mmCIF file of C-alpha atoms and ligand atoms in Angstrom:
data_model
loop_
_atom_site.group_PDB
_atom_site.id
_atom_site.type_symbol
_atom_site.label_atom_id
_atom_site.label_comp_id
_atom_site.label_asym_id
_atom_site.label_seq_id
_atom_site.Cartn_x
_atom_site.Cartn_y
_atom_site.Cartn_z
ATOM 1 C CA UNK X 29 0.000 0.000 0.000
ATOM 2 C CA UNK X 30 1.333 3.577 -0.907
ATOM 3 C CA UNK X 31 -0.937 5.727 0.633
ATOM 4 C CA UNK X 32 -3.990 6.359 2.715
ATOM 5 C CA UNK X 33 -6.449 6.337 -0.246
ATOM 6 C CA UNK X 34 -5.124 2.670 0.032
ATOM 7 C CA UNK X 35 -7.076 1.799 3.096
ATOM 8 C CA UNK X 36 -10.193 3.309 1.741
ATOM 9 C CA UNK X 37 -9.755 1.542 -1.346
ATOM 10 C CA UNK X 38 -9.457 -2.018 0.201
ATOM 11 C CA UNK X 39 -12.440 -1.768 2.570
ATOM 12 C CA UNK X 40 -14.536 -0.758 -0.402
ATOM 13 C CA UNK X 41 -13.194 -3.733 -2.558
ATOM 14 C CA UNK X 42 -13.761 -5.913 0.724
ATOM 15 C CA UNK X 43 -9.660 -7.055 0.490
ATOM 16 C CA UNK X 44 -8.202 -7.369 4.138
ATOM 17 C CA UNK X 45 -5.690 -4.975 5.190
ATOM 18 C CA UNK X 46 -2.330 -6.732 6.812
ATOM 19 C CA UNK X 47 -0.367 -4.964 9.380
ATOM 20 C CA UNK X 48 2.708 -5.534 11.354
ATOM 21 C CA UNK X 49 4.637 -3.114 13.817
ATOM 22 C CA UNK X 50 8.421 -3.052 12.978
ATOM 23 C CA UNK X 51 10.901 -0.718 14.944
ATOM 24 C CA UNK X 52 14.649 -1.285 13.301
ATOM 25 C CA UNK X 53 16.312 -1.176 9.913
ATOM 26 C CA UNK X 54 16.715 -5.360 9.630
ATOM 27 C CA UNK X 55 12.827 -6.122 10.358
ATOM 28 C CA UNK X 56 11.838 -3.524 8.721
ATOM 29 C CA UNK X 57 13.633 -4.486 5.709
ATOM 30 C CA UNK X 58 11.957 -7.745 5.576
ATOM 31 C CA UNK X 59 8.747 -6.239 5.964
ATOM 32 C CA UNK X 60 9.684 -3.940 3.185
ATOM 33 C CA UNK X 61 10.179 -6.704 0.801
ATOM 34 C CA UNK X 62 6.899 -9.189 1.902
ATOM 35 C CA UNK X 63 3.254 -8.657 0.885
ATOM 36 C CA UNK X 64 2.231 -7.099 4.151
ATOM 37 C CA UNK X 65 0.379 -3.848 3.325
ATOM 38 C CA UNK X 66 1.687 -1.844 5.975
ATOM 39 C CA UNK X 67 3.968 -0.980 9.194
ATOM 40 C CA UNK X 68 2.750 0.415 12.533
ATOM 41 C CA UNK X 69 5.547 1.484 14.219
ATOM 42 C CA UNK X 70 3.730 0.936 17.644
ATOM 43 C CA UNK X 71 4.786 2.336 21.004
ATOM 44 C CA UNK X 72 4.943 -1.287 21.954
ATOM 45 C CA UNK X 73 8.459 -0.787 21.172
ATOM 46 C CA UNK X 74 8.963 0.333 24.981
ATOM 47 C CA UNK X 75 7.645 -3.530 25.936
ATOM 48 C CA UNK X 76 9.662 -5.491 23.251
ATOM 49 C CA UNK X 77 12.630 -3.716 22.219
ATOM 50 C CA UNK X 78 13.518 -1.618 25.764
ATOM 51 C CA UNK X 79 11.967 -4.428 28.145
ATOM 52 C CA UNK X 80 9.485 -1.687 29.705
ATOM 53 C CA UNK X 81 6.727 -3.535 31.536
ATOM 54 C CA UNK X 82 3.827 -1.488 29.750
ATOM 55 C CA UNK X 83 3.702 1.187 26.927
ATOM 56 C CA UNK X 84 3.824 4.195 29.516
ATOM 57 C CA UNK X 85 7.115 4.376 29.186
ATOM 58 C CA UNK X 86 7.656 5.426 25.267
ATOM 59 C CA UNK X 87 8.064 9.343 24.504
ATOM 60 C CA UNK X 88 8.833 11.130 21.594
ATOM 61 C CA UNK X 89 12.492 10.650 20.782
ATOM 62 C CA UNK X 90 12.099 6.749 21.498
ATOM 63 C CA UNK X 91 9.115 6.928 18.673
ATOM 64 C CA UNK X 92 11.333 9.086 16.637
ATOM 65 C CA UNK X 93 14.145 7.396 16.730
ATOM 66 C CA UNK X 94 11.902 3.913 15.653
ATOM 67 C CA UNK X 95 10.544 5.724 12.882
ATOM 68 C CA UNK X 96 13.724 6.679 11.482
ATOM 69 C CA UNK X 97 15.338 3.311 11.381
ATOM 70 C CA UNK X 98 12.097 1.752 9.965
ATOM 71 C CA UNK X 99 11.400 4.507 7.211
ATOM 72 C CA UNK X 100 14.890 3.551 5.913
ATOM 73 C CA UNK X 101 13.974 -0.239 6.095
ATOM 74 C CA UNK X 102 11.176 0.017 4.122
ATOM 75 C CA UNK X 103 10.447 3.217 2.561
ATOM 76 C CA UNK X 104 8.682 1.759 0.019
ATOM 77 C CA UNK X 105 5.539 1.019 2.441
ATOM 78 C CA UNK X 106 3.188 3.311 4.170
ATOM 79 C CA UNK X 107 4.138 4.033 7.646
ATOM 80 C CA UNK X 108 2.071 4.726 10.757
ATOM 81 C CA UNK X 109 3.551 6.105 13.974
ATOM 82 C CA UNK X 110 2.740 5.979 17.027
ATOM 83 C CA UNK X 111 2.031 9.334 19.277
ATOM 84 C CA UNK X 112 3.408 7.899 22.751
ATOM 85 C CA UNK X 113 2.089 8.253 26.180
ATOM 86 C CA UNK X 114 0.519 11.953 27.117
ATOM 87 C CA UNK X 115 2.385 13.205 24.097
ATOM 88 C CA UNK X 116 -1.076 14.744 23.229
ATOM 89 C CA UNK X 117 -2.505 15.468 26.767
ATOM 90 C CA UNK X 118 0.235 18.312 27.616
ATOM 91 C CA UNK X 119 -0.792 21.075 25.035
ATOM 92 C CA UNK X 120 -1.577 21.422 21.504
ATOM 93 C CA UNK X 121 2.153 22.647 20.964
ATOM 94 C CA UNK X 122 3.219 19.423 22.122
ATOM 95 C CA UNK X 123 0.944 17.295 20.155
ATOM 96 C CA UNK X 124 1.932 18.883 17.202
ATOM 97 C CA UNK X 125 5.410 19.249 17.895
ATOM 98 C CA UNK X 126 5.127 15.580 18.282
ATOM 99 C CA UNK X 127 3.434 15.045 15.202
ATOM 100 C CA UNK X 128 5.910 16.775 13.192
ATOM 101 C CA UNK X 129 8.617 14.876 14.663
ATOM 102 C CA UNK X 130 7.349 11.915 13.564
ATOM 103 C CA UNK X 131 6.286 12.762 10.144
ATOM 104 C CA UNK X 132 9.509 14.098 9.382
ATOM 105 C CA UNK X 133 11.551 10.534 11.175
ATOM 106 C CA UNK X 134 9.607 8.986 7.583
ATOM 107 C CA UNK X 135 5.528 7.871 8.876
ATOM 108 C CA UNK X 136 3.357 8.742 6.698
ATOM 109 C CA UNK X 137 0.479 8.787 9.105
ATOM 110 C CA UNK X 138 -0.437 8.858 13.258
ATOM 111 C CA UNK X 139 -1.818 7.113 15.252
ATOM 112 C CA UNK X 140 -3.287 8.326 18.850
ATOM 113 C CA UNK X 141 -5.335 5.994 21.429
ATOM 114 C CA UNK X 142 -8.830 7.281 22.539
ATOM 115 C CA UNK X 143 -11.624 8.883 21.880
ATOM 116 C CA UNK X 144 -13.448 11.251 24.457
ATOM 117 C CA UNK X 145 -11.606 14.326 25.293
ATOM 118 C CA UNK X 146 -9.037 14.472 21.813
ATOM 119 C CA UNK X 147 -11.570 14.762 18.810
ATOM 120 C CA UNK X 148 -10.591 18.383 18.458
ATOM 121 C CA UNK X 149 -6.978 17.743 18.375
ATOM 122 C CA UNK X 150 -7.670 14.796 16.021
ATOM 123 C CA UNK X 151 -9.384 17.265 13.722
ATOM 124 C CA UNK X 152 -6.812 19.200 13.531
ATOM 125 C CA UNK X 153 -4.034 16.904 13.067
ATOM 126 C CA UNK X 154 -6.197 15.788 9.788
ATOM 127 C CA UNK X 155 -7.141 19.434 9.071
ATOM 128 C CA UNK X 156 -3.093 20.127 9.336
ATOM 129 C CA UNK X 157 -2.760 17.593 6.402
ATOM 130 C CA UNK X 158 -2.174 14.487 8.362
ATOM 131 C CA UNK X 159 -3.555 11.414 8.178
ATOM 132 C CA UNK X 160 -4.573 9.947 11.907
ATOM 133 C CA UNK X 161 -5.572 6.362 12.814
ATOM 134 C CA UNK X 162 -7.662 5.909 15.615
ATOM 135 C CA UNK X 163 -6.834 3.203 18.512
ATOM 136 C CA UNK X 164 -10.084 1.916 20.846
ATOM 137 C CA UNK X 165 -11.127 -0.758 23.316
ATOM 138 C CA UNK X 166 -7.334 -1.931 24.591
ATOM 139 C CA UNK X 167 -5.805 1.601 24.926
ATOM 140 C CA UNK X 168 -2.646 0.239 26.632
ATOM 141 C CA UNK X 169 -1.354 3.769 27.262
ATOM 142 C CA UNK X 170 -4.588 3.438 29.697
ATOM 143 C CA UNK X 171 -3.464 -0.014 30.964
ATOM 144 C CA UNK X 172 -3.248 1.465 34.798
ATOM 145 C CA UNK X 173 -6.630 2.822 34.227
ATOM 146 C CA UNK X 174 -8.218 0.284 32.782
ATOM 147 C CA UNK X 175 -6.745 -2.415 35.428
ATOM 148 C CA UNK X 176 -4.571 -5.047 33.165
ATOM 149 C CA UNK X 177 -4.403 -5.666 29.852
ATOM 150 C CA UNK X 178 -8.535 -7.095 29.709
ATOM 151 C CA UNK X 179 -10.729 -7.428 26.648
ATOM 152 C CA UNK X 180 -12.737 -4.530 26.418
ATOM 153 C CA UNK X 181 -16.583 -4.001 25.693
ATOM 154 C CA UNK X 182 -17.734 -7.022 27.182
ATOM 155 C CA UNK X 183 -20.653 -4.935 28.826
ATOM 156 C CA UNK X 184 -23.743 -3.280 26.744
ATOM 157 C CA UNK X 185 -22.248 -0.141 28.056
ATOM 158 C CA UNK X 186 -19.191 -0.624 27.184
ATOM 159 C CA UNK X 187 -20.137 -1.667 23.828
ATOM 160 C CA UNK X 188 -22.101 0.945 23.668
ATOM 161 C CA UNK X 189 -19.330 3.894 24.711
ATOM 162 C CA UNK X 190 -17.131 2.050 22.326
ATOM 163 C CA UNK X 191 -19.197 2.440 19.113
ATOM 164 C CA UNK X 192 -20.058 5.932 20.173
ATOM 165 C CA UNK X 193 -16.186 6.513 20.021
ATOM 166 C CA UNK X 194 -15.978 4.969 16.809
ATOM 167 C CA UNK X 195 -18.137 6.747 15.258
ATOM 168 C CA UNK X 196 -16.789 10.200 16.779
ATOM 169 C CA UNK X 197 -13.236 9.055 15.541
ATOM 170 C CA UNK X 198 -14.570 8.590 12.011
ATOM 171 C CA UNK X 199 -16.536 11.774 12.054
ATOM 172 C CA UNK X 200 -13.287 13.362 13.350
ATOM 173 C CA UNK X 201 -11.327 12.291 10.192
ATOM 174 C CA UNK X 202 -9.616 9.631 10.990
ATOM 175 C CA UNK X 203 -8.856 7.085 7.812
ATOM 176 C CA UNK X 204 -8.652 4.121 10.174
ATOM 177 C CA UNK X 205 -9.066 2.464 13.469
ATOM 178 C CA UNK X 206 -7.032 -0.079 15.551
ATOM 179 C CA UNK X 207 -9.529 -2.500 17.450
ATOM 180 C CA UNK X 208 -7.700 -3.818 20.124
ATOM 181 C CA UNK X 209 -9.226 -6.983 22.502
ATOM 182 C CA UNK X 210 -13.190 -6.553 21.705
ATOM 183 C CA UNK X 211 -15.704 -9.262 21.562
ATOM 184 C CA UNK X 212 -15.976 -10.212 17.495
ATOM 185 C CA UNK X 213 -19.503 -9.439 17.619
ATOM 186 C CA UNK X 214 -18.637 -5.616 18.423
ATOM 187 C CA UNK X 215 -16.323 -5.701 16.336
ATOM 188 C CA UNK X 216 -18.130 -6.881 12.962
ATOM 189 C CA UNK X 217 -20.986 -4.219 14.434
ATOM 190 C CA UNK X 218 -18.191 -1.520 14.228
ATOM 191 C CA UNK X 219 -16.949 -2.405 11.206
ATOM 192 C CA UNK X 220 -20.148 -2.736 9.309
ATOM 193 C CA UNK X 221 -21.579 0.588 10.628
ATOM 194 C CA UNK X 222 -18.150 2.799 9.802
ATOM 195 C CA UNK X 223 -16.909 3.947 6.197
ATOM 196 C CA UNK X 224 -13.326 3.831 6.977
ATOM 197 C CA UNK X 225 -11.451 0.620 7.412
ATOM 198 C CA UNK X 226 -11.282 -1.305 11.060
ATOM 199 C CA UNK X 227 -7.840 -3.381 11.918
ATOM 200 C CA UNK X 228 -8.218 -5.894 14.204
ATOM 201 C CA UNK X 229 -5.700 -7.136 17.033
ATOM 202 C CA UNK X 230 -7.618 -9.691 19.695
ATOM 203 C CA UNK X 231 -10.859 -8.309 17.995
ATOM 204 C CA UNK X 232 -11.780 -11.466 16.019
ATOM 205 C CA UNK X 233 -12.209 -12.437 11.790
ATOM 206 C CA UNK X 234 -14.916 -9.601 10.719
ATOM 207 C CA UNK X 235 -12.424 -6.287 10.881
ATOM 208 C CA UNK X 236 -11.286 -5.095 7.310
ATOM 209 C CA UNK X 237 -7.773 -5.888 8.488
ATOM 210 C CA UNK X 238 -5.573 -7.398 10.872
ATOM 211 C CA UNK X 239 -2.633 -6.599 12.677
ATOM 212 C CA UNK X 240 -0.198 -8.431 14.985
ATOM 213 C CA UNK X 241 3.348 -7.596 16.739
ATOM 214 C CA UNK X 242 5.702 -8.891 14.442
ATOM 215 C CA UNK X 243 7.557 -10.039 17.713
ATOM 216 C CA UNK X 244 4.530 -12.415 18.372
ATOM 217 C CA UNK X 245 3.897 -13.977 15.078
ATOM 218 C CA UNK X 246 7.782 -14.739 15.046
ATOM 219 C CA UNK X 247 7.498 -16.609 18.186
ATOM 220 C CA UNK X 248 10.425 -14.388 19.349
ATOM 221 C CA UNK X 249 8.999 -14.788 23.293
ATOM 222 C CA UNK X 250 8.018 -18.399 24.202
ATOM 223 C CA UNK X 251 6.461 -16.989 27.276
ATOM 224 C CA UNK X 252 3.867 -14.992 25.537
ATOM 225 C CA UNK X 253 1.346 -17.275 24.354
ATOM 226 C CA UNK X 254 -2.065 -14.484 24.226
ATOM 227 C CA UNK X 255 -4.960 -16.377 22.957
ATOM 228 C CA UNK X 256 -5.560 -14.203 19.927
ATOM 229 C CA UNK X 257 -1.712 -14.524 18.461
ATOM 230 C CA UNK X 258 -1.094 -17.142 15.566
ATOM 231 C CA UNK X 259 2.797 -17.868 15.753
ATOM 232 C CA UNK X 260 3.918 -18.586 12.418
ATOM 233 C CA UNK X 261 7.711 -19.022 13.111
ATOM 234 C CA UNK X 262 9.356 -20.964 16.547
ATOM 235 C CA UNK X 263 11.339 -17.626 16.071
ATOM 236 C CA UNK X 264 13.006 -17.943 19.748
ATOM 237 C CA UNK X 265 14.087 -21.330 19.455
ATOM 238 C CA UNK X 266 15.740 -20.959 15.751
ATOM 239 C CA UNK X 267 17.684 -18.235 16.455
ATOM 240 C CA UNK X 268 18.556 -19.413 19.831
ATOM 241 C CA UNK X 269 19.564 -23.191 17.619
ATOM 242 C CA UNK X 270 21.936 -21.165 15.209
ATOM 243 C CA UNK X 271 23.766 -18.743 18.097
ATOM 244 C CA UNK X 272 24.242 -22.622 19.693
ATOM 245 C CA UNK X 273 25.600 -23.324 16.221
ATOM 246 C CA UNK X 274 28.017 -20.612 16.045
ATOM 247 C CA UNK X 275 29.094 -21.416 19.639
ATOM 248 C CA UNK X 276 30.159 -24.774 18.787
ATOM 249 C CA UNK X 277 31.629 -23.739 15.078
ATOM 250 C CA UNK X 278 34.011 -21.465 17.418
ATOM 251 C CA UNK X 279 34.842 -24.284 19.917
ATOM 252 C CA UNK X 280 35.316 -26.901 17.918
ATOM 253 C CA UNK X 281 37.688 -24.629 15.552
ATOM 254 C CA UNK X 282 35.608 -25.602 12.017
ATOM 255 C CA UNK X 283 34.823 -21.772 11.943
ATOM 256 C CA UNK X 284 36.471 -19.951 10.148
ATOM 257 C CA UNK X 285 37.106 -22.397 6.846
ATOM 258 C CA UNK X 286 39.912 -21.183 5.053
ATOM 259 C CA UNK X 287 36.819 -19.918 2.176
ATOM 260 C CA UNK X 288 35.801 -17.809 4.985
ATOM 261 C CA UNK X 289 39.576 -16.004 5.759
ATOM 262 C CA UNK X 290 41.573 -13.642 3.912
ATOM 263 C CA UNK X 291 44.901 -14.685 2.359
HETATM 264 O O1 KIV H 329 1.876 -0.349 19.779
HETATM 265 C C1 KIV H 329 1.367 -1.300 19.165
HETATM 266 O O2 KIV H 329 2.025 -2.282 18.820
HETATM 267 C C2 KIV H 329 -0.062 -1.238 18.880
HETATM 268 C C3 KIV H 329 -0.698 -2.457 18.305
HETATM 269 C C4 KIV H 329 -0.865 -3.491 19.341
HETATM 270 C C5 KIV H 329 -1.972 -2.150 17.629
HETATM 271 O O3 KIV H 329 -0.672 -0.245 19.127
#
């Protein structure tokens, strides 16, 4: 996908959207060169790449800095990044200083978590000429509010406040939203009653698109095993096989071969 018009363009020919967060060069490359439509550069970066315990911990030059690397990676795919935690509570100066920051690291787009109490700043990032996707239900930047990481919308009220936001979001201009950890059934409701494209994480098959952690569907930590995650590489357990490998290559002395040193 090249641009937003993309996302509008799928929903209305009814073709899923792929997604995968990336935050370095080497992944990014990979990504760059697959079929996967797009790259969230999510501030789930502060979990998997800095070992922070929940997303509260990402700010603006740790986004920045992940946008960079991935817009050289693949700059041949459209590019979301994330605005981190309170980056657009402080002021509208910081939001948009934010914003700019990121735009100019290489995303193409935003995204920001929430609804209630940021349309206005949502319609003006879009009215400023830049594309914002919309995060609800799992807001992990909320994750002390909300009490864990918990499916969301499991009550009619909830449901209810959720589809409200949705709606707002859309009306708002966003070209997009994340659905994180909703029941499918909310979901499909969402998705059928918006124009612009839904993405899915933990929100079940009937969102115009999906995304996943590219972390998780590598397999890269055998200790996460969430119930919505499809692994589709032992990624730990390879890599873990081949530094093994390398190990005994070195104390065995068959590495280097003499194809492998300078004369
Ligand atoms: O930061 C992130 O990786 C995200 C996805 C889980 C949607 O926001």
């Amino acid at each position: 996908m090249k641009s937003v018009l993309d996302f509008q363009n799928k929903k209305a020919l009814g073709e899923a959207i792929s997604m995968v967060t990336s935050y370095d060069t080497w992944s990014a490359r990979i990504v760059g060169d697959s079929a996967i439509d797009c790259i969230l550069v999510g501030d789930s970066a502060s979990m998997v790449m800095h070992g922070y315990p929940s997303t509260v911990h990402a700010d603006l030059n740790m986004m920045e800095a992940h946008v960079r690397a991935v817009a050289k990676g693949a700059p041949q795919k459209f590019i979301i990044g994330d605005i981190p935690f309170l980056a657009h509570r402080k002021s509208r100066e910081t939001l948009m200083e934010g914003v700019d920051r990121l735009m100019k690291a290489g995303a193409h787009s935003v995204k920001l978590e929430g609804a209630k109490g940021q349309l206005d700043d949502i319609a003006y990032i879009v009215e400023s000429g830049i594309p914002v996707m919309g995060h609800l239900g799992l807001t992990p930047q909320s994750v002390n509010q909300l009490g864990g990481f918990k499916v969301q919308g499991k009550s009619e009220d909830a449901a209810q406040s959720i589809m409200e936001d949705a709606k707002s979001l859309e009306k708002a201009g966003c070209f997009s939203i994340v659905l994180e950890c909703i029941p499918s059934a909310l979901a499909e409701e969402i998705t059928n009653t918006l124009e612009i494209p839904t993405i899915g994480i933990g929100s079940g098959p009937h969102t115009s698109g999906q995304v996943l952690v590219l972390q998780d569907l590598l397999g890269m930590d055998p200790s996460f095993q969430p119930k919505f995650v499809r692994r589709y590489l032992e990624g730990y357990d390879l890599i873990k096989e081949a530094m093994n490998q390398f190990d005994s290559d070195v104390k065995s002395k068959s590495f280097p071969l003499k194809k492998e040193s300078f004369v």
